[in-house]
Tab-separated table of C-alpha atoms in Angstrom:
chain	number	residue	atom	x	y	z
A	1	UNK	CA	128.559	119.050	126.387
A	2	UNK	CA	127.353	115.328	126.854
A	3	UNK	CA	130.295	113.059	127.015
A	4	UNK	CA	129.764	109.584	125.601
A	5	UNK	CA	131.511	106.533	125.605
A	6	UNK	CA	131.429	103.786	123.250
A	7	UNK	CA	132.121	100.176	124.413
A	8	UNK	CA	134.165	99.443	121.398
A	9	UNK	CA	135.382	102.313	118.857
A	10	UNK	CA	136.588	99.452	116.601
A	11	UNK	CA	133.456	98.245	116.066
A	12	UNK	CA	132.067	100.478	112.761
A	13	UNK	CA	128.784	97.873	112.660
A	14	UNK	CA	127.502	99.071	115.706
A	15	UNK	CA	128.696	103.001	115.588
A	16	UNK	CA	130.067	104.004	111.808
A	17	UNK	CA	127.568	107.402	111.752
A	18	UNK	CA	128.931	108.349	115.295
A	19	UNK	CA	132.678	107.169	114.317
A	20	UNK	CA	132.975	109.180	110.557
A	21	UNK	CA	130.548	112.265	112.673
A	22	UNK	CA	133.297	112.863	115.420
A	23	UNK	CA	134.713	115.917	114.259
A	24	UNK	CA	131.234	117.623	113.884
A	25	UNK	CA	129.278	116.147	116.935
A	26	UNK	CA	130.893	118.929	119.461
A	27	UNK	CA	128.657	121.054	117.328
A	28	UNK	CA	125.886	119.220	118.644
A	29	UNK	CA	126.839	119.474	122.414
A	30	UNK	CA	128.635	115.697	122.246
A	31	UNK	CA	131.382	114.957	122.775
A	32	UNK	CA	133.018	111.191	122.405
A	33	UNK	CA	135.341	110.275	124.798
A	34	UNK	CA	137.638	107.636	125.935
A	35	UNK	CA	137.576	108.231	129.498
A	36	UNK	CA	135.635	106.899	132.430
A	37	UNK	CA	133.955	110.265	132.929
A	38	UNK	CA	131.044	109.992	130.713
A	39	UNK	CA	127.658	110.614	131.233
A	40	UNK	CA	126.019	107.604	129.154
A	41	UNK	CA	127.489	104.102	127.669
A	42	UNK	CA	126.614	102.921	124.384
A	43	UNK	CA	127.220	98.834	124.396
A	44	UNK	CA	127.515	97.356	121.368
A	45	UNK	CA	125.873	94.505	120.524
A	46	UNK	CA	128.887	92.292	121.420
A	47	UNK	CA	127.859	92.655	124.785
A	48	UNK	CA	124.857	91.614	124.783
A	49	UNK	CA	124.271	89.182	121.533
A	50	UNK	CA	125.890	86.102	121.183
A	51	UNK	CA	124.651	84.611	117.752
A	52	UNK	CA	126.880	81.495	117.723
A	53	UNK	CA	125.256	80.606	120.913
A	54	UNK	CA	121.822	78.341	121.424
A	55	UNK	CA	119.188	81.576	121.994
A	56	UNK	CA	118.809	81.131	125.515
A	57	UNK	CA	122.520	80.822	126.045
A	58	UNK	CA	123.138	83.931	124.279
A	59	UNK	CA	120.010	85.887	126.533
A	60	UNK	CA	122.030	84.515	129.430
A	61	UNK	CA	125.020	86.055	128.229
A	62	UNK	CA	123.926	89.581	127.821
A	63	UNK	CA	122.235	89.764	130.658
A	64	UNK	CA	124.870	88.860	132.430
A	65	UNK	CA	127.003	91.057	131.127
A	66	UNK	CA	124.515	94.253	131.216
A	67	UNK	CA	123.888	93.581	134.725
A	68	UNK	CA	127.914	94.464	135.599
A	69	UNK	CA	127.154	97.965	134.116
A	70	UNK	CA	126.843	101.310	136.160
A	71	UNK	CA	125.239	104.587	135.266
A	72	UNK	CA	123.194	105.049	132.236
A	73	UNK	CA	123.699	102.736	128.801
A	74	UNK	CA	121.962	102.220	125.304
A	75	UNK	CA	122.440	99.466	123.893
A	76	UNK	CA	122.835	99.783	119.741
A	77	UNK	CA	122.250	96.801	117.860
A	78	UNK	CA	124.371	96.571	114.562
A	79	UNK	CA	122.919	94.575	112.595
A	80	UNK	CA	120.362	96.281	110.091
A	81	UNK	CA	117.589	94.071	109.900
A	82	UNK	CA	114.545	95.355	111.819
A	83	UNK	CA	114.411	91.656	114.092
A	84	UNK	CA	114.984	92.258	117.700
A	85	UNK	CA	115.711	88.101	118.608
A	86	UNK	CA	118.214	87.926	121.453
A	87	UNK	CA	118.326	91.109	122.002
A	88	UNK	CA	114.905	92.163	123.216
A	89	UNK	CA	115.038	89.575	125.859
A	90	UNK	CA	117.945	90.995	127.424
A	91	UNK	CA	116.687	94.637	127.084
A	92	UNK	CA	113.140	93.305	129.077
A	93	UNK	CA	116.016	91.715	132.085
A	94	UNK	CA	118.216	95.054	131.809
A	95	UNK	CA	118.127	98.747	132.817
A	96	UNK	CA	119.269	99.927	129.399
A	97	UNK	CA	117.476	103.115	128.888
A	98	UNK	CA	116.995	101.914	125.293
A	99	UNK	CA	117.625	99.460	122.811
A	100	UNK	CA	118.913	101.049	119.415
A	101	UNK	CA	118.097	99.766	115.751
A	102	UNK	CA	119.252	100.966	112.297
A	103	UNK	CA	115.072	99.779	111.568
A	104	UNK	CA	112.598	98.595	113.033
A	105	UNK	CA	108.874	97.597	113.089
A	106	UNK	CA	105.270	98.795	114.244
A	107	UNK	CA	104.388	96.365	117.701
A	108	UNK	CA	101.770	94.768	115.510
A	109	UNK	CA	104.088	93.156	112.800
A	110	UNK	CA	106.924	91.970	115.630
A	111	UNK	CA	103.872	90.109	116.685
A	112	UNK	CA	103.984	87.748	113.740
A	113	UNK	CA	106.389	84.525	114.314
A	114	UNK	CA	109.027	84.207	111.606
A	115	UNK	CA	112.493	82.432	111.017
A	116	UNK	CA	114.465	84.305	113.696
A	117	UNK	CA	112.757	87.523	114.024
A	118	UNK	CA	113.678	88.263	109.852
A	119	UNK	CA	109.606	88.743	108.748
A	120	UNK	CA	111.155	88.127	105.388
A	121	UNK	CA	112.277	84.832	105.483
A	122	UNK	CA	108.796	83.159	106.355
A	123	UNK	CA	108.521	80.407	109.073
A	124	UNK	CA	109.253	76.953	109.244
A	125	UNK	CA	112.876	77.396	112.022
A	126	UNK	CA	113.346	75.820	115.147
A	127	UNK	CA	113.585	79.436	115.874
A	128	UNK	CA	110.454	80.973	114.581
A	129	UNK	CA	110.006	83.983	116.953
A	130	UNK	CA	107.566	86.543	117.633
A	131	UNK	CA	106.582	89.272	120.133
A	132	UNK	CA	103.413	90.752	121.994
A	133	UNK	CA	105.082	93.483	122.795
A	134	UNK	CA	103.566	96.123	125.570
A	135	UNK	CA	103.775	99.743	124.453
A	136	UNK	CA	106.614	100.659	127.900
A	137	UNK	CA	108.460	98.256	126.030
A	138	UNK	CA	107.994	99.241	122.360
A	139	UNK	CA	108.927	102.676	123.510
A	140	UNK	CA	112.380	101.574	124.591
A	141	UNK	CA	113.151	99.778	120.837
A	142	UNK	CA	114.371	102.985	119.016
A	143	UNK	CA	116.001	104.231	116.124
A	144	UNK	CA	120.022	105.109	115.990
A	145	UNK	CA	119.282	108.303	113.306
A	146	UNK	CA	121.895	106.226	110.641
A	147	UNK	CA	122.058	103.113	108.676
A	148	UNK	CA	123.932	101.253	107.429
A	149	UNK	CA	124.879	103.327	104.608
A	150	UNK	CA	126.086	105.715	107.217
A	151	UNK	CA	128.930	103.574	107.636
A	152	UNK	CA	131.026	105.194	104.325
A	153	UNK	CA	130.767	108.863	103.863
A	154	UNK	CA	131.264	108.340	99.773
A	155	UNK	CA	127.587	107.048	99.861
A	156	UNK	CA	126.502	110.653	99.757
A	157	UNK	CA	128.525	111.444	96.965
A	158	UNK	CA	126.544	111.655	93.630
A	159	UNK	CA	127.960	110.472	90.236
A	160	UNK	CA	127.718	111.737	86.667
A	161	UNK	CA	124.501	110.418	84.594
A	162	UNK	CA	125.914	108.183	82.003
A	163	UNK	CA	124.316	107.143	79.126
A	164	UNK	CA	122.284	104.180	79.514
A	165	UNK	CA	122.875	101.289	77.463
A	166	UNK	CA	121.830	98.465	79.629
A	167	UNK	CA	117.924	98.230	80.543
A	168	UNK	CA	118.146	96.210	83.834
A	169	UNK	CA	121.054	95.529	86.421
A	170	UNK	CA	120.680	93.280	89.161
A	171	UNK	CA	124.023	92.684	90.641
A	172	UNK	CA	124.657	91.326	93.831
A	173	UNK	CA	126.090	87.429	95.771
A	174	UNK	CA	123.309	85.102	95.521
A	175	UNK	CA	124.491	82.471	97.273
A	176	UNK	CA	125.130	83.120	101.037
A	177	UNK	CA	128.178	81.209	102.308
A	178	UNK	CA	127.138	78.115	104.004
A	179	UNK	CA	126.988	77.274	107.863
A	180	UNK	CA	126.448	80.531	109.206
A	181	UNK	CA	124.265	80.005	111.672
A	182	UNK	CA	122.321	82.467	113.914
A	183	UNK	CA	120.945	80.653	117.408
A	184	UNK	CA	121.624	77.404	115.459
A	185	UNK	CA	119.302	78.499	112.194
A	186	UNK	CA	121.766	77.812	109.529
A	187	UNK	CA	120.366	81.808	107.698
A	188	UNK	CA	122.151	81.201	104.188
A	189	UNK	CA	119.235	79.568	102.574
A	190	UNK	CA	116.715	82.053	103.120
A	191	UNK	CA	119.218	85.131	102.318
A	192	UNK	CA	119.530	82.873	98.783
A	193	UNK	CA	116.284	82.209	98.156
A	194	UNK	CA	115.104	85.517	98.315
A	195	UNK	CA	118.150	86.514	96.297
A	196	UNK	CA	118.163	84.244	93.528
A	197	UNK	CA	114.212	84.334	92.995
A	198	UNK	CA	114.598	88.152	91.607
A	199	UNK	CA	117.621	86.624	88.690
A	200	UNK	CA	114.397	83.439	88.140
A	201	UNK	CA	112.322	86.006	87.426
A	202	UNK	CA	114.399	87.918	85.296
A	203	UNK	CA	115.688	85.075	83.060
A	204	UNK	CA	111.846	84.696	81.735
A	205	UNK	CA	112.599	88.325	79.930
A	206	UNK	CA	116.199	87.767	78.988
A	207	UNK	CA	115.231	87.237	75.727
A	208	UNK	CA	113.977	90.881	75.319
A	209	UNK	CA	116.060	93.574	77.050
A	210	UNK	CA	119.543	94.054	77.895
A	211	UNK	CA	119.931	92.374	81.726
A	212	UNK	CA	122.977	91.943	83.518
A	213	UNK	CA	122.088	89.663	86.781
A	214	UNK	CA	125.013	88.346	87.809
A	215	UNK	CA	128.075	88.906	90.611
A	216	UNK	CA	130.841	90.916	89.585
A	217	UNK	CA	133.666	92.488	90.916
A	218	UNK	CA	132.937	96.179	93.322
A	219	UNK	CA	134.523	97.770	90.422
A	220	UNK	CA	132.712	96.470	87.234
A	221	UNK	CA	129.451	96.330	89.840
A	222	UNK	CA	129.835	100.261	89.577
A	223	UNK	CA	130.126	100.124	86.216
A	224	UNK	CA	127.247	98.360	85.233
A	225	UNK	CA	125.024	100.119	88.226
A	226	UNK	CA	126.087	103.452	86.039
A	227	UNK	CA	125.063	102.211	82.531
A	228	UNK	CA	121.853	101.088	83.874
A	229	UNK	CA	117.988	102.320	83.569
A	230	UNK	CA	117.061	100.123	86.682
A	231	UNK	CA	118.784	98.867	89.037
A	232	UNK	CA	117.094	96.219	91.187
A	233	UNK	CA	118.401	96.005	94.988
A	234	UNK	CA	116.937	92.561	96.920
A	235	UNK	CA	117.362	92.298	100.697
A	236	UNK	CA	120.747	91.417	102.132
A	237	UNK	CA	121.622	90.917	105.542
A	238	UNK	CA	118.875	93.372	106.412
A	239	UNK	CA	116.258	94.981	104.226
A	240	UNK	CA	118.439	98.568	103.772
A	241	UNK	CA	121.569	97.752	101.790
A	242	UNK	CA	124.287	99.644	100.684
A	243	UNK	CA	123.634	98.482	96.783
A	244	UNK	CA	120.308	100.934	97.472
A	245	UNK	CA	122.362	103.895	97.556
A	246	UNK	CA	124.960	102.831	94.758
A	247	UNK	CA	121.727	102.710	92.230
A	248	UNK	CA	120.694	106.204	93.159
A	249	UNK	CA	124.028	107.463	93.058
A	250	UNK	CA	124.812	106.344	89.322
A	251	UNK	CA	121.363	108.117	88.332
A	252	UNK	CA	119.313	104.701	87.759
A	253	UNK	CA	115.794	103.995	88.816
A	254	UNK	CA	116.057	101.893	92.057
A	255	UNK	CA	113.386	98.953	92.353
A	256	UNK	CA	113.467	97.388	95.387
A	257	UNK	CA	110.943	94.411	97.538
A	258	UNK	CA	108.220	96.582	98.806
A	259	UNK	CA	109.983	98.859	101.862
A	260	UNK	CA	106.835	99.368	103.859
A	261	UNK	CA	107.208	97.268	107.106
A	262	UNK	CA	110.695	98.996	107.722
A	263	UNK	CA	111.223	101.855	109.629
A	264	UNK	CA	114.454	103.748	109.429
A	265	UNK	CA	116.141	107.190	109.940
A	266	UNK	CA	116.378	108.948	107.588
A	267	UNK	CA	112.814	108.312	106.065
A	268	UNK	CA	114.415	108.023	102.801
A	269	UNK	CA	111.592	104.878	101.232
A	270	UNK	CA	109.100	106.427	99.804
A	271	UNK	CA	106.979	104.099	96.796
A	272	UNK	CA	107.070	105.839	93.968
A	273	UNK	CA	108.881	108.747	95.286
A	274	UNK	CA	112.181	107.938	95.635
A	275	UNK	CA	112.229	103.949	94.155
A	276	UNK	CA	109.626	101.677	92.673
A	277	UNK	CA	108.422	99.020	95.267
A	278	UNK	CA	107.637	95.390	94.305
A	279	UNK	CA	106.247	91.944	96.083
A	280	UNK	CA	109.326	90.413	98.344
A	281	UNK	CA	108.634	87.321	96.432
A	282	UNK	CA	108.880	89.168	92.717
A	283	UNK	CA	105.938	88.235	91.621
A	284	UNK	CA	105.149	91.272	90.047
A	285	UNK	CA	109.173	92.387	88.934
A	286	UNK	CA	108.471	91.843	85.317
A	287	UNK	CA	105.667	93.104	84.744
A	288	UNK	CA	107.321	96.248	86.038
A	289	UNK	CA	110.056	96.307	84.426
A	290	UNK	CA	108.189	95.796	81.697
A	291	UNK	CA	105.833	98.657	82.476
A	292	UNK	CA	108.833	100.944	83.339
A	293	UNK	CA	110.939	100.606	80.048
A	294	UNK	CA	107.931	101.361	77.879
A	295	UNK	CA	107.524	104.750	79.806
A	296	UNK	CA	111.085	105.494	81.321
A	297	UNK	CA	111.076	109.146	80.876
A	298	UNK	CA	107.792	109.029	82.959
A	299	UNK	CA	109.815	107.676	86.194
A	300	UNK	CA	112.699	110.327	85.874
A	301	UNK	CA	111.056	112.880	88.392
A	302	UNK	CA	111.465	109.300	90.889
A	303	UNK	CA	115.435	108.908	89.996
A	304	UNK	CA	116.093	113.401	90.501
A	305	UNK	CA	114.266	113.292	94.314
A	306	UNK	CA	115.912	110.257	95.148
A	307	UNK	CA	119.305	112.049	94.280
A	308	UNK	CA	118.142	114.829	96.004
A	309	UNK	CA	116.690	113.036	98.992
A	310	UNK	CA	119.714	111.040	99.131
A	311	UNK	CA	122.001	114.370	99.615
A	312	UNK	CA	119.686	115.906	101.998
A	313	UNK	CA	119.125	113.064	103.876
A	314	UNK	CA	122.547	111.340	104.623
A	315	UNK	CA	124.346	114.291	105.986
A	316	UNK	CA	126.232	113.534	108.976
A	317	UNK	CA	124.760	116.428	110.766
A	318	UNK	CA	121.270	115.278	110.970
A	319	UNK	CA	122.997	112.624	112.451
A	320	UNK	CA	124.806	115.056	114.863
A	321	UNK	CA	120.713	116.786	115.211
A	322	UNK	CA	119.209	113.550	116.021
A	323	UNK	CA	121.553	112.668	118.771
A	324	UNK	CA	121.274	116.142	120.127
A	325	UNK	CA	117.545	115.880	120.475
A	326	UNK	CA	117.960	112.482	122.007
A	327	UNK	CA	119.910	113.706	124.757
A	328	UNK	CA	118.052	117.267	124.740
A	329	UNK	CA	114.824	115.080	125.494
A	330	UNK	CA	115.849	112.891	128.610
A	331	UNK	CA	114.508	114.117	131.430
A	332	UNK	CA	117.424	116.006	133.609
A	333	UNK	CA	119.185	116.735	130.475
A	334	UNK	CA	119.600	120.166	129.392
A	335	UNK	CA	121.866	120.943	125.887
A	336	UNK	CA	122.373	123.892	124.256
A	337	UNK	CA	123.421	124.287	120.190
């Protein structure tokens, strides 16, 4: 049994798979554990990110703070975007064994500088940042096995097919509360410009089908997701979103900016296999939709595997598998199911 520790059990961000998985990870050979006598750390990102400081302040920080730690540690980075910023730095200065992401990228696109390490905001920061990254170090940037619709175990849970009466929903908070900044990049404008270009778009079709782009409440946002043909899911925080999973779950087709830079675990993005993939500027979201709606029953094989996929997918024990072969793999390290 591998006994693991988490810095902070509170902290469902950095660890909601492992946290709502407890009860079924013995069956893996893990075990998590309160105690001192542990054979590896995970740090959240607490430890080691500081966002509300300048970026050199907060590499300072976690370095610091890494260097105080004995034995072997991962550190798992919480946030779901695939940008490494702050982190990275202190994983080059530390003797993590690795640094964790809900998604990342190949080395060649973290090469490109953009507004702190988000490839879908653009440039133009004080903090445009990118990295040549060697392949020892690309090797240690790895996946957790969850995301962040780990975090809630009802996003596995199917719903009913409703009738749909509504042709396109596109629900969501445009505008990102101001003065939240990230290494002194105030992000809300580029989280609402992404955002509120899909609703532009949209308003040039108003006119002809039945569109509901606005926010609502969580409850009526279910509601309309489940009277929906499509339901369009922009980038939040990170490129995976929890609004992803709600539009599969409610039995509409999921469009969503094009998916292909991200890598995640599960695999679940698949263009026209389990959602419809458009430009990240939606450019080309009418003309979709458009192309959709005349032909919906053709794209219903896309909304059954992505129910499927989603069910298959999610389970908390591929979770439990993934973190068994993690362990299973280190050198030293011997498990046994």
């Amino acid at each position: 049994m591998i006994k693991v520790k988490l810095t902070n059990p509170q902290n469902v961000k950095c660890f909601g798979a492992l946290l709502v998985a407890k009860n079924i990870l013995p069956n893996y050979s893990i075990e998590l554990t309160t105690s001192n006598d542990y054979d590896y750390l995970l740090v959240d990102m607490d430890q080691f990110m500081n966002k509300s400081l300048p970026l050199k302040e907060s590499i300072d920080y976690g370095i610091n703070n890494l260097s105080k730690i004995t034995g072997d540690y991962f550190m798992v980075h919480g946030g779901g975007a695939c940008d490494i910023v702050g982190a990275y730095e202190v994983l080059k200065e530390s003797n993590a064994i690795a640094l964790l992401k809900k998604s990342m990228m190949s080395r060649g696109d973290y090469k490109n500088p953009c507004v702190l390490g988000k490839w879908f905001f653009g440039q133009g920061s004080q903090c445009d940042k990118g990295y040549n990254i060697s392949e020892s170090d690309y090797n240690r940037i790895q996946l957790t096995g969850y995301t962040v619709c780990h975090n809630w175990p009802h996003m596995q849970q199917l719903q009913p097919i409703r009738k749909k009466d509504i042709d396109v929903c596109a629900v969501w908070q445009t505008i990102h509360p101001p003065n939240d900044f990230n290494f002194e990049v105030e992000t809300g404008p580029y989280y609402t410009a992404h955002r509120q270009g899909a609703w532009t778009q949209l308003s040039k079709i108003s006119n002809k089908y039945n569109i509901v782009a606005q926010k609502l409440h969580p409850q009526q946002t279910q509601e309309v997701m489940s009277r929906a043909k499509i339901g369009i899911s922009p980038y939040g925080q990170c490129e995976v979103c929890y609004r992803d999973l709600e539009i599969v779950q409610q039995g509409s087709l999921l469009i969503k900016p094009d998916m292909s830079k991200v890598i995640t675990e599960p695999d679940f993005y698949k263009p026209m296999e389990t959602y419809v993939p458009v430009k990240s500027d939606w450019s080309d979201l009418n003309e979709t939709i458009e192309k959709i709606l005349g032909n919906y029953d053709d794209y219903s094989y896309i909304i059954e595997n992505a129910r499927k996929k989603l069910v298959e997918m999610y389970s908390y024990h591929n979770v439990g598998m993934y973190w068994h072969n993690r362990f299973a793999n280190l050198n030293g390290v011997q498990t046994e199911l």
